[in-house]
Structures are given as C-alpha cells and as structure tokens.
Short mmCIF file of C-alpha atoms in Angstrom, two decimals:
data_model
loop_
_atom_site.label_atom_id
_atom_site.label_comp_id
_atom_site.label_asym_id
_atom_site.label_seq_id
_atom_site.Cartn_x
_atom_site.Cartn_y
_atom_site.Cartn_z
CA MET U 1 60.83 30.37 -28.47
CA ASN U 2 64.89 29.28 -28.14
CA ASP U 3 66.81 28.18 -31.90
CA ALA U 4 65.41 24.18 -31.42
CA ASN U 5 62.16 25.31 -32.16
CA LYS U 6 62.70 27.78 -34.73
CA THR U 7 63.87 24.93 -36.81
CA ALA U 8 61.39 22.61 -35.13
CA ILE U 9 58.44 20.94 -36.35
CA ALA U 10 55.34 22.42 -34.41
CA TYR U 11 52.31 20.32 -34.24
CA ARG U 12 48.77 21.00 -33.40
CA ALA U 13 46.51 19.83 -30.08
CA THR U 14 44.54 17.42 -32.11
CA GLU U 15 48.12 15.78 -33.76
CA VAL U 16 49.68 15.67 -29.92
CA GLU U 17 46.55 14.23 -28.55
CA LYS U 18 46.85 10.90 -30.97
CA ILE U 19 50.67 11.09 -30.24
CA ILE U 20 50.80 10.76 -26.72
CA GLY U 21 47.56 8.35 -27.32
CA THR U 22 44.74 10.82 -24.65
CA SER U 23 41.11 12.29 -25.05
CA SER U 24 40.95 16.03 -26.08
CA SER U 25 39.32 17.02 -22.44
CA ASN U 26 42.58 15.16 -20.47
CA PHE U 27 44.77 16.79 -23.26
CA ARG U 28 43.60 20.62 -22.22
CA LYS U 29 42.95 20.05 -18.95
CA TRP U 30 46.37 18.77 -18.66
CA CYS U 31 48.12 21.69 -20.43
CA LEU U 32 46.12 24.31 -18.41
CA ALA U 33 47.76 22.73 -15.01
CA LEU U 34 50.74 22.60 -16.73
CA GLU U 35 50.35 26.34 -17.66
CA ASN U 36 49.74 26.76 -14.44
CA GLY U 37 52.42 25.73 -12.50
CA GLY U 38 54.90 27.41 -14.80
CA TYR U 39 55.24 25.68 -18.00
CA SER U 40 55.19 27.72 -21.39
CA PHE U 41 53.70 26.10 -24.68
CA VAL U 42 54.46 28.47 -27.63
CA ARG U 43 50.87 30.29 -29.25
CA GLY U 44 50.03 30.66 -32.71
CA SER U 45 48.73 33.79 -34.53
CA ASN U 46 45.43 33.14 -33.25
CA ASN U 47 46.49 32.19 -29.95
CA SER U 48 46.34 28.31 -29.89
CA ARG U 49 49.30 26.46 -28.47
CA LEU U 50 51.95 24.99 -31.04
CA PHE U 51 53.61 21.90 -29.77
CA TYR U 52 57.31 20.64 -30.10
CA ASN U 53 58.89 17.77 -29.60
CA GLN U 54 59.65 18.86 -26.20
CA ASP U 55 56.27 19.87 -25.29
CA VAL U 56 55.15 16.46 -26.42
CA VAL U 57 57.95 14.26 -24.33
CA VAL U 58 56.74 16.14 -21.31
CA LEU U 59 53.22 15.81 -22.42
CA MET U 60 53.67 12.12 -22.45
CA ARG U 61 55.56 11.97 -18.97
CA LEU U 62 52.70 13.88 -17.75
CA LYS U 63 50.21 11.11 -19.36
CA ASP U 64 52.82 8.09 -17.81
CA LEU U 65 52.62 9.83 -14.18
CA ILE U 66 48.99 10.55 -14.19
CA GLN U 67 48.05 7.28 -15.83
CA GLY U 68 50.58 4.88 -15.05
CA SER U 69 51.67 6.16 -11.30
CA GLY U 70 48.26 6.69 -9.96
CA MET U 71 49.48 10.04 -9.29
CA THR U 72 47.19 13.84 -9.00
CA VAL U 73 47.35 15.84 -11.54
CA GLU U 74 48.76 18.62 -10.02
CA GLY U 75 51.61 16.27 -8.26
CA ALA U 76 52.58 15.32 -11.88
CA VAL U 77 52.58 18.34 -12.98
CA ASN U 78 55.60 19.83 -10.33
CA THR U 79 57.25 16.36 -10.96
CA VAL U 80 57.54 16.83 -14.42
CA ILE U 81 58.35 20.85 -15.16
CA SER U 82 60.85 19.84 -12.05
CA MET U 83 62.47 17.56 -14.55
CA VAL U 84 62.41 20.13 -16.96
CA GLU U 85 64.11 22.37 -15.24
CA THR U 86 66.70 20.06 -14.55
CA GLU U 87 67.13 19.03 -18.00
CA GLY U 88 67.02 22.87 -18.83
CA ARG U 89 70.49 23.16 -16.64
CA ALA U 90 71.62 20.03 -17.88
CA GLU U 91 70.91 20.73 -21.94
CA SER U 92 72.90 24.79 -20.70
CA VAL U 93 76.25 21.78 -20.79
CA HIS U 94 75.43 18.70 -23.15
CA GLU U 95 73.25 19.22 -26.92
CA PRO U 96 69.90 18.51 -27.11
CA ASN U 97 68.39 14.93 -27.17
CA SER U 98 66.80 14.25 -30.58
CA LEU U 99 63.30 13.37 -30.60
CA GLU U 100 64.16 9.97 -30.48
CA GLU U 101 66.15 9.99 -27.51
CA GLN U 102 63.80 11.03 -25.86
CA LEU U 103 60.68 9.39 -26.92
CA ALA U 104 62.76 6.34 -26.15
CA ASN U 105 63.65 8.18 -22.36
CA ALA U 106 59.77 7.91 -22.51
CA PHE U 107 59.11 4.45 -23.18
CA SER U 108 61.51 3.52 -20.43
CA ASN U 109 59.90 4.87 -17.88
CA ARG U 110 56.50 3.36 -19.11
CA SER U 111 58.23 -0.11 -19.23
CA ASP U 112 59.78 0.96 -15.31
CA ILE U 113 56.25 2.18 -14.66
CA LYS U 114 55.14 -1.10 -15.78
CA ALA U 115 57.47 -3.49 -14.01
CA ILE U 116 57.26 -1.65 -10.33
CA LYS U 117 53.40 -1.77 -11.34
CA GLU U 118 54.09 -5.75 -11.47
CA LYS U 119 55.89 -5.64 -8.36
CA LEU U 120 53.07 -4.01 -6.44
CA GLU U 121 50.85 -6.58 -7.83
CA ALA U 122 52.27 -9.52 -6.98
CA GLN U 123 53.32 -7.84 -3.20
CA GLU U 124 49.69 -7.59 -3.10
CA GLN U 125 49.26 -11.39 -3.38
CA PHE U 126 52.21 -12.43 -1.32
CA ASN U 127 50.12 -9.59 1.44
CA LYS U 128 46.61 -11.67 0.57
CA LEU U 129 48.58 -14.62 1.14
CA LEU U 130 49.93 -13.98 4.84
CA LEU U 131 46.84 -12.32 5.71
CA GLU U 132 45.37 -16.01 4.93
CA ARG U 133 47.57 -17.66 6.89
CA LEU U 134 47.12 -15.83 9.56
CA GLU U 135 43.65 -15.77 9.86
CA GLN U 136 44.07 -19.81 9.64
CA GLN U 137 46.77 -20.04 12.17
CA GLN U 138 44.53 -16.96 14.65
CA SER U 139 41.78 -19.50 13.46
CA LEU U 140 43.14 -22.57 14.75
CA ILE U 141 44.41 -20.82 18.13
CA ASN U 142 40.88 -19.64 18.89
CA GLN U 143 39.98 -23.46 18.39
CA GLN U 144 42.98 -24.59 20.39
CA LEU U 145 41.76 -22.14 23.47
CA LEU U 146 38.13 -23.02 23.16
CA SER U 147 39.57 -26.75 23.82
CA ARG U 148 41.38 -25.41 26.75
CA ASP U 149 38.56 -24.13 28.17
CA GLU U 150 36.01 -26.72 28.05
CA HIS U 151 38.54 -29.14 29.15
CA LEU U 152 39.55 -26.29 32.38
CA MET U 153 35.75 -26.20 32.87
CA SER U 154 35.27 -30.01 33.02
CA ALA U 155 38.27 -30.37 35.79
CA ILE U 156 36.57 -27.75 37.67
CA ARG U 157 32.99 -29.26 37.15
CA ALA U 158 34.96 -32.74 38.48
CA ILE U 159 36.85 -30.96 41.33
CA GLY U 160 33.89 -29.90 42.48
CA GLU U 161 31.28 -33.02 42.33
CA SER U 162 34.43 -34.62 44.70
CA HIS U 163 34.21 -31.68 46.88
CA LYS U 164 31.10 -32.24 47.79
CA GLN U 165 30.97 -36.18 48.19
CA ILE U 166 33.78 -35.49 50.45
CA ALA U 167 31.62 -33.34 52.16
CA ALA U 168 29.19 -36.07 52.34
CA ASN U 169 31.41 -39.14 53.38
CA LEU U 170 32.80 -36.59 56.49
CA GLU U 171 29.29 -35.91 57.82
CA SER U 172 28.42 -39.69 57.53
CA PRO U 173 30.28 -41.00 59.97
CA LYS U 174 29.44 -38.57 62.64
CA GLU U 175 25.61 -40.13 61.85
CA GLU U 176 27.23 -43.35 62.34
CA LYS U 177 28.40 -42.50 65.71
CA LYS U 178 24.74 -41.35 67.30
CA GLY U 179 23.06 -44.30 68.88
CA PHE U 180 20.16 -46.35 67.82
CA PHE U 181 17.51 -45.09 69.64
CA ALA U 182 19.19 -41.15 68.30
CA ARG U 183 18.96 -42.26 64.69
CA LEU U 184 15.35 -43.83 65.12
CA PHE U 185 13.98 -41.05 66.65
CA GLY U 186 15.93 -38.46 64.98
CA LYS U 187 17.41 -37.22 68.12
#
C-alpha cells in the first residue's frame, strides 16, 4: 500500500458499484479481469477488496471502454492497465491528481466516446444514403441496358426481315425470265 492509500478513504465493493453504476456481477468480473491482467487491489482483513480513489477511476475507465466503446473485457483491461502504468510513471514526476480531477478526466473521456459514437452514427447514416443512391443508379443503368438491348434486338430482326425480302426479290426476277410455257408447266 502506498502512502496516498494510507490516508485515503477506502470504499467497499457495493459502494464502488453504485459510484460507477454497474451490476455486482459485472463489477466482480471486471475486478477479476484486472487482477488477472496484473492490477492489484488492496485486501482487507477478511480478504475482501478495498477500493481507493485510483481504483474507482480505473474501474470507471474500464466501464467506459467496455460499454461505451464496445471493447472486449480483455482489450479494455490491457488498455486501462497500460494507462495506469503510464500515469504511474508520470506521478513519480508530478503530484497525484485529486479524485475530482481524475473523475473529471474520466467523464471527459465519456464525452469523447459519446462524440465518437455520434460521429460513427452520422457516418453510418451517410453510408446508408450512399448505398441507396448507388442502388438507384444501378437500377437506372440496368433499365437503360435493357432498353438498349430491346432496341438492338428489334434492329437485328428488322435487318433479318430486310435480308429475307431482298433474297425474295432477287429470286423472283429469275422466274420472270423463264418463258411463258415454262412458267405455265413449272419447268
């Protein structure tokens, strides 16, 4: 236990659950995941976890990453632990932040996440609009191709008919050159 924890107020699990606004099952799961990731909580005389201000902030960040960003528990744990390690190195140079400052940072992260969510939703709407326009354009192209194909087929049929008429006209003058008796008797 570091010197800051000796003078700080320790919270029980039920109090922290209410502070961060989560269920006890999620809370236990997140605490176990943090411990499995290398984060350590101070234990009381009956081996129950004691939570200090820094622990509350860590759990709030974890909740934001899991529920706000949709990260997996493992990914969020790794992110939070790396943040704690980075802040730990920074705290050796600077004074530790007050709980109010840490909570303000956690809430500003929530607003950042909210803004990102809103941007993603706007992007999804834009993508849907683009997809609808592409489908309309493809439908128009398909209709134009079908119309073109029908015109080509009718032109091909007309050409075929004209070829038949030309062939018939070429054959009929040959018959006229036959004599009267040949035409009469079919020879």
